[in-house]
Coordinates of C-alpha atoms in Angstrom, one line a residue:
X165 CA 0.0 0.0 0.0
X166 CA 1.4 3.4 -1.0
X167 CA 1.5 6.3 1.4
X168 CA -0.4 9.3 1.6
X169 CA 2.2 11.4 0.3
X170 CA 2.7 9.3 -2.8
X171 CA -1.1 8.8 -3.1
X172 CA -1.1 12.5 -3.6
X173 CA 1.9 13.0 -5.6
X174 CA 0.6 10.7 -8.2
X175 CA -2.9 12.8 -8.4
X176 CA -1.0 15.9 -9.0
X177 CA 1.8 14.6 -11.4
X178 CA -0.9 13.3 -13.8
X179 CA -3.3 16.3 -13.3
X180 CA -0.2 18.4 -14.6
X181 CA -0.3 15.9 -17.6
X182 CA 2.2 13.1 -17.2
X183 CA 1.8 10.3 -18.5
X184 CA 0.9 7.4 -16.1
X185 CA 4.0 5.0 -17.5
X186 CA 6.0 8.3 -16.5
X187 CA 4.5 8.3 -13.4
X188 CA 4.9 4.8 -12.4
X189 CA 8.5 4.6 -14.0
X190 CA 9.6 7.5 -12.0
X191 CA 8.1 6.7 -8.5
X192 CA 9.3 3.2 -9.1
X193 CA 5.7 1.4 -8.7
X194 CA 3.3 -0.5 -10.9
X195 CA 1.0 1.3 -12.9
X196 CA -1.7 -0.3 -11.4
X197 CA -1.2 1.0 -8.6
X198 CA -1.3 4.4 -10.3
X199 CA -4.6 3.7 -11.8
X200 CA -5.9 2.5 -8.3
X201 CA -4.3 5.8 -6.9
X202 CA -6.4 8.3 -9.7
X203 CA -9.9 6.2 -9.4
X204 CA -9.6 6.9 -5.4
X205 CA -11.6 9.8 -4.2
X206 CA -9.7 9.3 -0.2
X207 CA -6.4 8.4 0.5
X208 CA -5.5 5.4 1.1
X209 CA -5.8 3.6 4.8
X210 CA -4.7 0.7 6.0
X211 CA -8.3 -1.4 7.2
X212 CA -7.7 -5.1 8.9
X213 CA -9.3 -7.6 6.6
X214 CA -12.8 -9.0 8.8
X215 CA -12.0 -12.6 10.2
X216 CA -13.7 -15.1 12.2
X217 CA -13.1 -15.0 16.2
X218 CA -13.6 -16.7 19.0
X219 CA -16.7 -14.3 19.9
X220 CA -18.3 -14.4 16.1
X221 CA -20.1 -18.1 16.8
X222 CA -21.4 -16.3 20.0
X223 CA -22.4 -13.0 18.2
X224 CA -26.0 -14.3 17.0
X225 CA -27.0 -15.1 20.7
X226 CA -24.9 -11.7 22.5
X227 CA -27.2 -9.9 20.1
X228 CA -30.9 -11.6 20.9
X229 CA -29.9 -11.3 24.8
X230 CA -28.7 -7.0 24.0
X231 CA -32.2 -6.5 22.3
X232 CA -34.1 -7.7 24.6
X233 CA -32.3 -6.3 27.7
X234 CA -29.8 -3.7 26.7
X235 CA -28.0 -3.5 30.0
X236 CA -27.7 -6.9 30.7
X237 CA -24.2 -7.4 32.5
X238 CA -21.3 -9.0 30.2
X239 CA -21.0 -12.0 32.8
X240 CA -24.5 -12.5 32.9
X241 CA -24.2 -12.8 29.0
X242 CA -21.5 -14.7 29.0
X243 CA -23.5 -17.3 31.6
X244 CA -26.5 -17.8 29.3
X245 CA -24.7 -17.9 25.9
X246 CA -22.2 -20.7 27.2
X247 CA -18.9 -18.8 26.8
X248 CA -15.8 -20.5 28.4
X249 CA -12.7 -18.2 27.3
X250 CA -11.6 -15.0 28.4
X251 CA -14.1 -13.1 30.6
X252 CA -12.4 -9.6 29.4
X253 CA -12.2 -10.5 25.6
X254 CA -16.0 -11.3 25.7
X255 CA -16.3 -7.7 27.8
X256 CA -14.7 -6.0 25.4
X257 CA -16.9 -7.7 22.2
X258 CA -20.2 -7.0 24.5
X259 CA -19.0 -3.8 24.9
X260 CA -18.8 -3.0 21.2
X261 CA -22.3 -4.3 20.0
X262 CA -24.0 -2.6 23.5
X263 CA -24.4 0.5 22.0
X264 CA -26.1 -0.9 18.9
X265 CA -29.1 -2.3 21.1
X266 CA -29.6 0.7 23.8
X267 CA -32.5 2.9 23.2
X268 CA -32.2 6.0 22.0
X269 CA -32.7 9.0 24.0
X270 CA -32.5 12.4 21.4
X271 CA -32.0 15.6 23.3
X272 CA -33.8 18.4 22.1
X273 CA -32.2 21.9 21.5
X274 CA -33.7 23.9 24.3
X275 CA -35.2 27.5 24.2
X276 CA -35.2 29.5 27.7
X277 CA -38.0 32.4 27.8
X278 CA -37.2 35.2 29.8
X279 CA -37.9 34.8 33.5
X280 CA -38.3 31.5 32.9
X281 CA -36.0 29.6 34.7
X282 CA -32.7 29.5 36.9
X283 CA -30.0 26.6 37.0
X284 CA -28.9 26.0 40.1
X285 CA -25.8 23.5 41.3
X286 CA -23.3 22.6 43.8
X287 CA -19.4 23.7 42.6
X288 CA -16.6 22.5 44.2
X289 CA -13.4 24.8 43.7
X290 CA -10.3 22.7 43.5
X291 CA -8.6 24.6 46.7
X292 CA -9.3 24.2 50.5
X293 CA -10.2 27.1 52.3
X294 CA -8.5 27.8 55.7
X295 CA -11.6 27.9 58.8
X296 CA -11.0 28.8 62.3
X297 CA -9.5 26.0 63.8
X298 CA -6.4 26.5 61.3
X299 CA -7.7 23.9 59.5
X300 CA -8.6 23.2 55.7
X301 CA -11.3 21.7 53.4
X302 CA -13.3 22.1 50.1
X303 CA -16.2 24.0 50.4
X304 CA -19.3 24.0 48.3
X305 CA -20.3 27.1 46.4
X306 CA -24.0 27.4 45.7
X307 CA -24.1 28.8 41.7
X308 CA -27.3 30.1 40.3
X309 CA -27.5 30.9 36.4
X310 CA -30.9 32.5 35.1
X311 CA -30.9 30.8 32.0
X312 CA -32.3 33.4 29.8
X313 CA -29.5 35.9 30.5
X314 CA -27.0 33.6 31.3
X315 CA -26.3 36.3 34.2
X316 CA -24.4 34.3 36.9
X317 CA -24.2 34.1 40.8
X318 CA -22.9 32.4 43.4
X319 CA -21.5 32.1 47.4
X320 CA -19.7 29.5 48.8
X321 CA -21.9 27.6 51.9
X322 CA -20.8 25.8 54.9
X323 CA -22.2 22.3 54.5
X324 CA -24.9 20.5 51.6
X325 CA -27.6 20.3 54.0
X326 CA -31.1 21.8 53.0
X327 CA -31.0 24.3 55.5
X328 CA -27.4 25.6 54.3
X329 CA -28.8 25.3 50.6
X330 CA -32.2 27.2 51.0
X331 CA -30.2 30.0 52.8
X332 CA -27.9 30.2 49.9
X333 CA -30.6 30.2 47.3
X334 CA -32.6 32.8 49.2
X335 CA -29.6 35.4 49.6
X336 CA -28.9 35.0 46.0
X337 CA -32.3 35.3 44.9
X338 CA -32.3 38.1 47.1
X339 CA -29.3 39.6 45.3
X340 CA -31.3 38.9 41.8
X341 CA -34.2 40.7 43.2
X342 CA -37.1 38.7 41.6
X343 CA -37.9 35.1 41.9
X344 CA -37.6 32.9 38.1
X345 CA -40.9 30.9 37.6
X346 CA -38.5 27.4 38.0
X347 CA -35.3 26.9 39.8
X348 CA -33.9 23.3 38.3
X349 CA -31.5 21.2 40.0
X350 CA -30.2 18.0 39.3
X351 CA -30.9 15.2 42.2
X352 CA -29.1 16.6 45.2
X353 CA -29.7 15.1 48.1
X354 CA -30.0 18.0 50.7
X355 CA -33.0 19.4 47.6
X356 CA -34.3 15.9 47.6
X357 CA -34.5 12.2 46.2
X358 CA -36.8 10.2 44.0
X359 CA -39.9 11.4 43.6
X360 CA -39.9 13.8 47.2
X361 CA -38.4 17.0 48.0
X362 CA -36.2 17.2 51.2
X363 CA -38.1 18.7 54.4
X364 CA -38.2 22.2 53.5
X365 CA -38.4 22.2 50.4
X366 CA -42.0 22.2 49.4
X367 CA -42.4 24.8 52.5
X368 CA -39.8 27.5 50.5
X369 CA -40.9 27.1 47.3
X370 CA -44.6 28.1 48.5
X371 CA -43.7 30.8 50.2
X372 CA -41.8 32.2 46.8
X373 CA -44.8 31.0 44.4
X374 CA -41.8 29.1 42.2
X375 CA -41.9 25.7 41.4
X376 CA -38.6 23.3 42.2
X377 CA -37.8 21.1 39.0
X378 CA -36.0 18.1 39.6
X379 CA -34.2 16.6 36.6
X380 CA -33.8 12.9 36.1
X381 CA -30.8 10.8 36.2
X382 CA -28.5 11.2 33.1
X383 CA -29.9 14.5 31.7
X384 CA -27.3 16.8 31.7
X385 CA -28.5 18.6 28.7
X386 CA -31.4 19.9 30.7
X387 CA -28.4 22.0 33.4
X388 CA -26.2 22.2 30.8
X389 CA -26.0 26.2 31.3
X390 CA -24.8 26.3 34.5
X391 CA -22.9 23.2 34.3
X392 CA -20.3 24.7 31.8
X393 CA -20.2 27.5 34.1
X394 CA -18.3 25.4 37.1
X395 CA -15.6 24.7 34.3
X396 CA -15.5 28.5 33.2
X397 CA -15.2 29.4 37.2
X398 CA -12.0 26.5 37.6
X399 CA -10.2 27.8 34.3
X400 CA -10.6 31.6 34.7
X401 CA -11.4 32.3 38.5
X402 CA -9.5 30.1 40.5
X403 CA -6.0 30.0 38.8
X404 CA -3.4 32.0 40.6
X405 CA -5.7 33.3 43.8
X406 CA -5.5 31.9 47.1
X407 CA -7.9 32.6 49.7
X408 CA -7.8 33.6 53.7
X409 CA -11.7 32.2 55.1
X410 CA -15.0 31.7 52.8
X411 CA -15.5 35.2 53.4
X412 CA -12.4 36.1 51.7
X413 CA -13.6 33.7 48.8
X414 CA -17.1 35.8 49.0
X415 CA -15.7 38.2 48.4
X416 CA -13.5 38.1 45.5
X417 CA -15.8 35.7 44.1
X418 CA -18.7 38.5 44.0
X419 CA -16.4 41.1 42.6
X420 CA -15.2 38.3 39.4
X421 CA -18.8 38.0 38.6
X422 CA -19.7 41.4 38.4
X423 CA -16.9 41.8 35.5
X424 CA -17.8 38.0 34.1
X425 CA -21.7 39.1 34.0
X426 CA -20.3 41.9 31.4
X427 CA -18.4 40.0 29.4
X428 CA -20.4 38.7 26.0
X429 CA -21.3 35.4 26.2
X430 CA -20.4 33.4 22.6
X431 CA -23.7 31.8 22.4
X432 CA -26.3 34.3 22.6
X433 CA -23.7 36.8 21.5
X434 CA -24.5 39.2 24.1
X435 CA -23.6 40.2 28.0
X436 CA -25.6 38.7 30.3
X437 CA -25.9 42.5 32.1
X438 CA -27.7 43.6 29.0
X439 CA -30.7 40.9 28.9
X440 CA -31.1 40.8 32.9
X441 CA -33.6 43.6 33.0
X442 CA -35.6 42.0 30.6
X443 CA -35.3 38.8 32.3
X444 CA -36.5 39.7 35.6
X445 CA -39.5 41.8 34.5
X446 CA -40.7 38.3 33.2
X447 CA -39.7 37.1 36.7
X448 CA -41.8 37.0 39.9
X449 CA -41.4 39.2 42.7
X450 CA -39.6 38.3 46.1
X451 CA -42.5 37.4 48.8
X452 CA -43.6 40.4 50.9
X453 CA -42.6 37.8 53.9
X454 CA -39.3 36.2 53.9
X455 CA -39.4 32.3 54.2
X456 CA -38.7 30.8 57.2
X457 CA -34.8 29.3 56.8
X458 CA -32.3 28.3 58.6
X459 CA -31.0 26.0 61.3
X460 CA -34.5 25.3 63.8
X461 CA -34.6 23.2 66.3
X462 CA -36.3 23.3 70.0
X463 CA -34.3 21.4 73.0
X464 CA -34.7 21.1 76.8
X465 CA -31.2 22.5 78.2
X466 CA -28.9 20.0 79.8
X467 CA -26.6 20.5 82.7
X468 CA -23.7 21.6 80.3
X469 CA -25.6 24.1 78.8
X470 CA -24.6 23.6 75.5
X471 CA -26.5 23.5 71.9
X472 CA -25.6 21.6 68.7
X473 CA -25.9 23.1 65.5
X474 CA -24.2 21.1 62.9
X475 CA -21.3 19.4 64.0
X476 CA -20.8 22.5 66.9
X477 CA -21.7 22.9 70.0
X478 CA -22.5 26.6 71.5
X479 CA -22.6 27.7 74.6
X480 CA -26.0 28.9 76.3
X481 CA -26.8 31.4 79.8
X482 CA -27.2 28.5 82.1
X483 CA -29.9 30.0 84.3
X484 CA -32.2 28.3 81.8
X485 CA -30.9 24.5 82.0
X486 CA -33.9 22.2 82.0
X487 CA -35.8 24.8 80.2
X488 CA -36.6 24.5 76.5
X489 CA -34.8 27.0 74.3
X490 CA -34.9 27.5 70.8
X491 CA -31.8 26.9 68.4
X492 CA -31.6 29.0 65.5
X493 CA -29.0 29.6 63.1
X494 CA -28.3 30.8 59.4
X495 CA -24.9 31.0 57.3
X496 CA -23.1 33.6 60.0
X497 CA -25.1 33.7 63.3
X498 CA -26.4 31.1 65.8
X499 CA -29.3 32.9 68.4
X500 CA -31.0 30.8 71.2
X501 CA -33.6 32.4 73.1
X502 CA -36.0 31.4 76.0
X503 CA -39.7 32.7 76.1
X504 CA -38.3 35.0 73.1
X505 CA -35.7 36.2 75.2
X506 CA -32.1 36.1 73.9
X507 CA -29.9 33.7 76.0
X508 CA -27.0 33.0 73.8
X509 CA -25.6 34.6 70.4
X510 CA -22.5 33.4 68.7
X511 CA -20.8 34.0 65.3
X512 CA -21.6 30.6 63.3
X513 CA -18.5 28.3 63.0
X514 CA -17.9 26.5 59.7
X515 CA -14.9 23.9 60.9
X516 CA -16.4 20.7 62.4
X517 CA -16.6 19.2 66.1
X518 CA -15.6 22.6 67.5
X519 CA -17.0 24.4 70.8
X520 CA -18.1 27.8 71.3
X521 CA -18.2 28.9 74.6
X522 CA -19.2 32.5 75.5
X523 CA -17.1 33.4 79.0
X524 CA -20.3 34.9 80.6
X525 CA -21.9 31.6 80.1
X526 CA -18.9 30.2 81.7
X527 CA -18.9 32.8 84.8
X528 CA -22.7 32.2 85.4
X529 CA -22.3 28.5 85.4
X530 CA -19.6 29.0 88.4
X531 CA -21.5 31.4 90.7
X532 CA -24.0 28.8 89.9
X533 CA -22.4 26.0 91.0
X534 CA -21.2 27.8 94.0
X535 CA -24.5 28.9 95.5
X536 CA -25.4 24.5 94.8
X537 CA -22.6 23.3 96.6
X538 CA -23.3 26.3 99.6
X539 CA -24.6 24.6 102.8
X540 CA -27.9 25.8 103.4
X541 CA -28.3 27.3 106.8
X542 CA -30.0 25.5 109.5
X543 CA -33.7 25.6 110.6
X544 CA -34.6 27.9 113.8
X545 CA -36.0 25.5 116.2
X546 CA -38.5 28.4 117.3
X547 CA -40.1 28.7 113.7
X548 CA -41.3 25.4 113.8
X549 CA -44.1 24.5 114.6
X550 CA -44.7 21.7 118.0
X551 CA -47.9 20.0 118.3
X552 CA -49.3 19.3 121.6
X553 CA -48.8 15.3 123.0
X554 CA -52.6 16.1 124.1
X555 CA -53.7 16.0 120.8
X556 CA -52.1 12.1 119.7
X557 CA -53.7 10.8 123.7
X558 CA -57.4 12.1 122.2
X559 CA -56.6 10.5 118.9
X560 CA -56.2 7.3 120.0
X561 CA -59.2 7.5 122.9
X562 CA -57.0 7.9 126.1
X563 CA -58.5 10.4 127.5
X564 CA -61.0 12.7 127.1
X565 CA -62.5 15.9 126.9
X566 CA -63.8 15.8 130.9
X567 CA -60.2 14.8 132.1
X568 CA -58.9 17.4 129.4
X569 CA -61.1 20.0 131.7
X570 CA -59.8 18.6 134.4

């Protein structure tokens, strides 16, 4: 077989009129091989001649078990068809005549009104952020697209619970200032799983009048708007900046966006800055009442005066152990209050199994514990009161009222 180059050669020697016996004298080949080279219309490739295998008696069979059950496993295959050889060989001929059998599942190109709907989804940056404790870890960043606009936003969230998740999406919706008729999301599990929505959920999408959309497995196409976006954050946020606390990455984060969201975006050929007016006139407004968020949760106060939120514990005024307080706590605070009344306030931690103590709470807790272990005073004798002797001899009929006079 001759190579590309000469396959060429020979087209353009005889286009520029040499004769074919020239051709084939000069490049030392047959001139049948010219002839094959000039009735070509590709060049010439090097294709493995089709022989029989090991697998082609076996084919027939593979191909009645793929049609009726597409993702039947190889093994299983290999089971009911009788093969004895090479487990991996037979994978790897399964493999190729799978896709041949699947059903087909066409994606349509998708149109996004305005006001529509917002992607929303979980991005990990590819750095650990330092948190109190000195420690490190990678942090979620809650990402919201309005898919009209393509106008981005985003803030990095302590954990993936719901709680964290429907304070993130409020604050940004806040920051949008109108709610998008759908907010999609893929099948997170602090947004919910099968065919229910986490606790929450359905609560906070009332209060907004939106409706959640949960995609189905394997449907990227239908997120595939903010979806590019994590890779667009990773390639040209992130490279080169290092960051001191999540607020740090807040913060830097929010001011990248701002120039990102006025950049023109290749596929609608226009900055998402530009369409966002008309966007969110097509969106709903925020609820005159904001939802009820955050981290709730009512306990009776134990002896060490301590509340969990998370994986932390906070400190709490002990004058109200074995009372029930109430635990509240969004992205940055944590409040506790008794009958409404404020007992404990801290600055939410976002490092794990750490504890929070507030030194009053811990000066309280000794007076306390002082006045508990104080020996209480005793009893004055001439308080109390004596009961006359009289009064038992009467009760139990030893005398009576004339010896009484007497």
């Amino acid at each position: 077989m001759i190579s590309v180059e000469d396959w060429a050669l020979i087209r353009r020697l005889v286009a520029d009129g040499v004769p074919q016996r020239q051709v084939a004298r000069d490049l030392g080949i047959g001139r049948s091989t010219v002839e094959r080279a000039l009735a070509s219309d590709r060049p010439p490739r090097y294709e493995r001649p089709v022989v029989a295998t090991s697998f082609t008696p076996f084919e027939p069979a593979v191909r009645q078990l793929l049609a009726a059950t597409p993702d039947m496993p190889a093994t299983v295959i290999a089971e009911r068809v009788g093969w004895a050889g090479s487990i991996s060989w037979f994978r790897d001929n399964v493999r190729l005549l799978r896709p041949e059998h699947r059903p087909v599942d066409p994606a349509d190109r998708l149109i996004w009104l305005p006001g529509d709907a917002a992607q929303c989804d979980l991005w990990f940056p590819p750095k650990k952020i330092p948190l109190e404790d000195g420690s490190k870890a990678l942090l979620p960043v809650l990402v919201m697209t309005a898919a009209h606009s393509r106008f981005m936003l985003g803030r990095m969230i302590p954990t993936r619970h719901t709680a964290d998740l429907l304070l993130g999406m409020w604050m940004l919706l806040q920051v949008l200032g109108r709610v998008p008729r759908r907010l999609i999301w893929d099948n997170e599990s602090g947004i919910g799983r099968g065919k229910r929505h986490a606790d929450g959920v359905g609560a906070f999408t009332g209060t907004l009048a939106t409706t959640l959309q949960r995609l189905k497995p394997y449907d990227p196409e239908s997120k595939g708007v903010v979806e590019r976006r994590n890779g667009f954050f990773e390639t040209s946020f992130m490279p080169g900046r290092d960051f001191a606390s999540p607020a740090d990455f807040n913060t830097q984060f929010g001011h990248w966006l701002d120039i990102a969201n006025a950049r023109v975006v290749r596929t609608i050929k226009a900055r998402p800055v530009d369409l966002l007016d008309a966007d969110r006139v097509a969106m709903l407004p925020l609820p005159p009442i904001a939802p009820t968020l955050g981290w709730v949760n009512r306990v009776r106060l134990g002896r060490d005066y301590y509340v969990r939120v998370d994986s932390n514990d906070y400190s709490v005024d002990p004058n109200v152990i074995g009372r029930f307080v109430d635990v509240h706590a969004d992205l940055s605070r944590v409040e506790v209050r008794h009958d409404g009344r404020l007992v404990a306030a801290h600055d939410r931690v976002w490092a794990r199994g750490q504890t929070i103590t507030d030194p009053v709470h811990v000066a309280a807790a000794k007076e306390l514990r002082e006045q508990f272990q104080r020996p209480r005073p005793p009893a004055n004798p001439h308080d109390e009161l004596v009961r006359d002797l009289a009064d038992y001899d009467r009760a139990f009929g030893l005398i009576d009222g004339e010896e009484e006079v007497a």
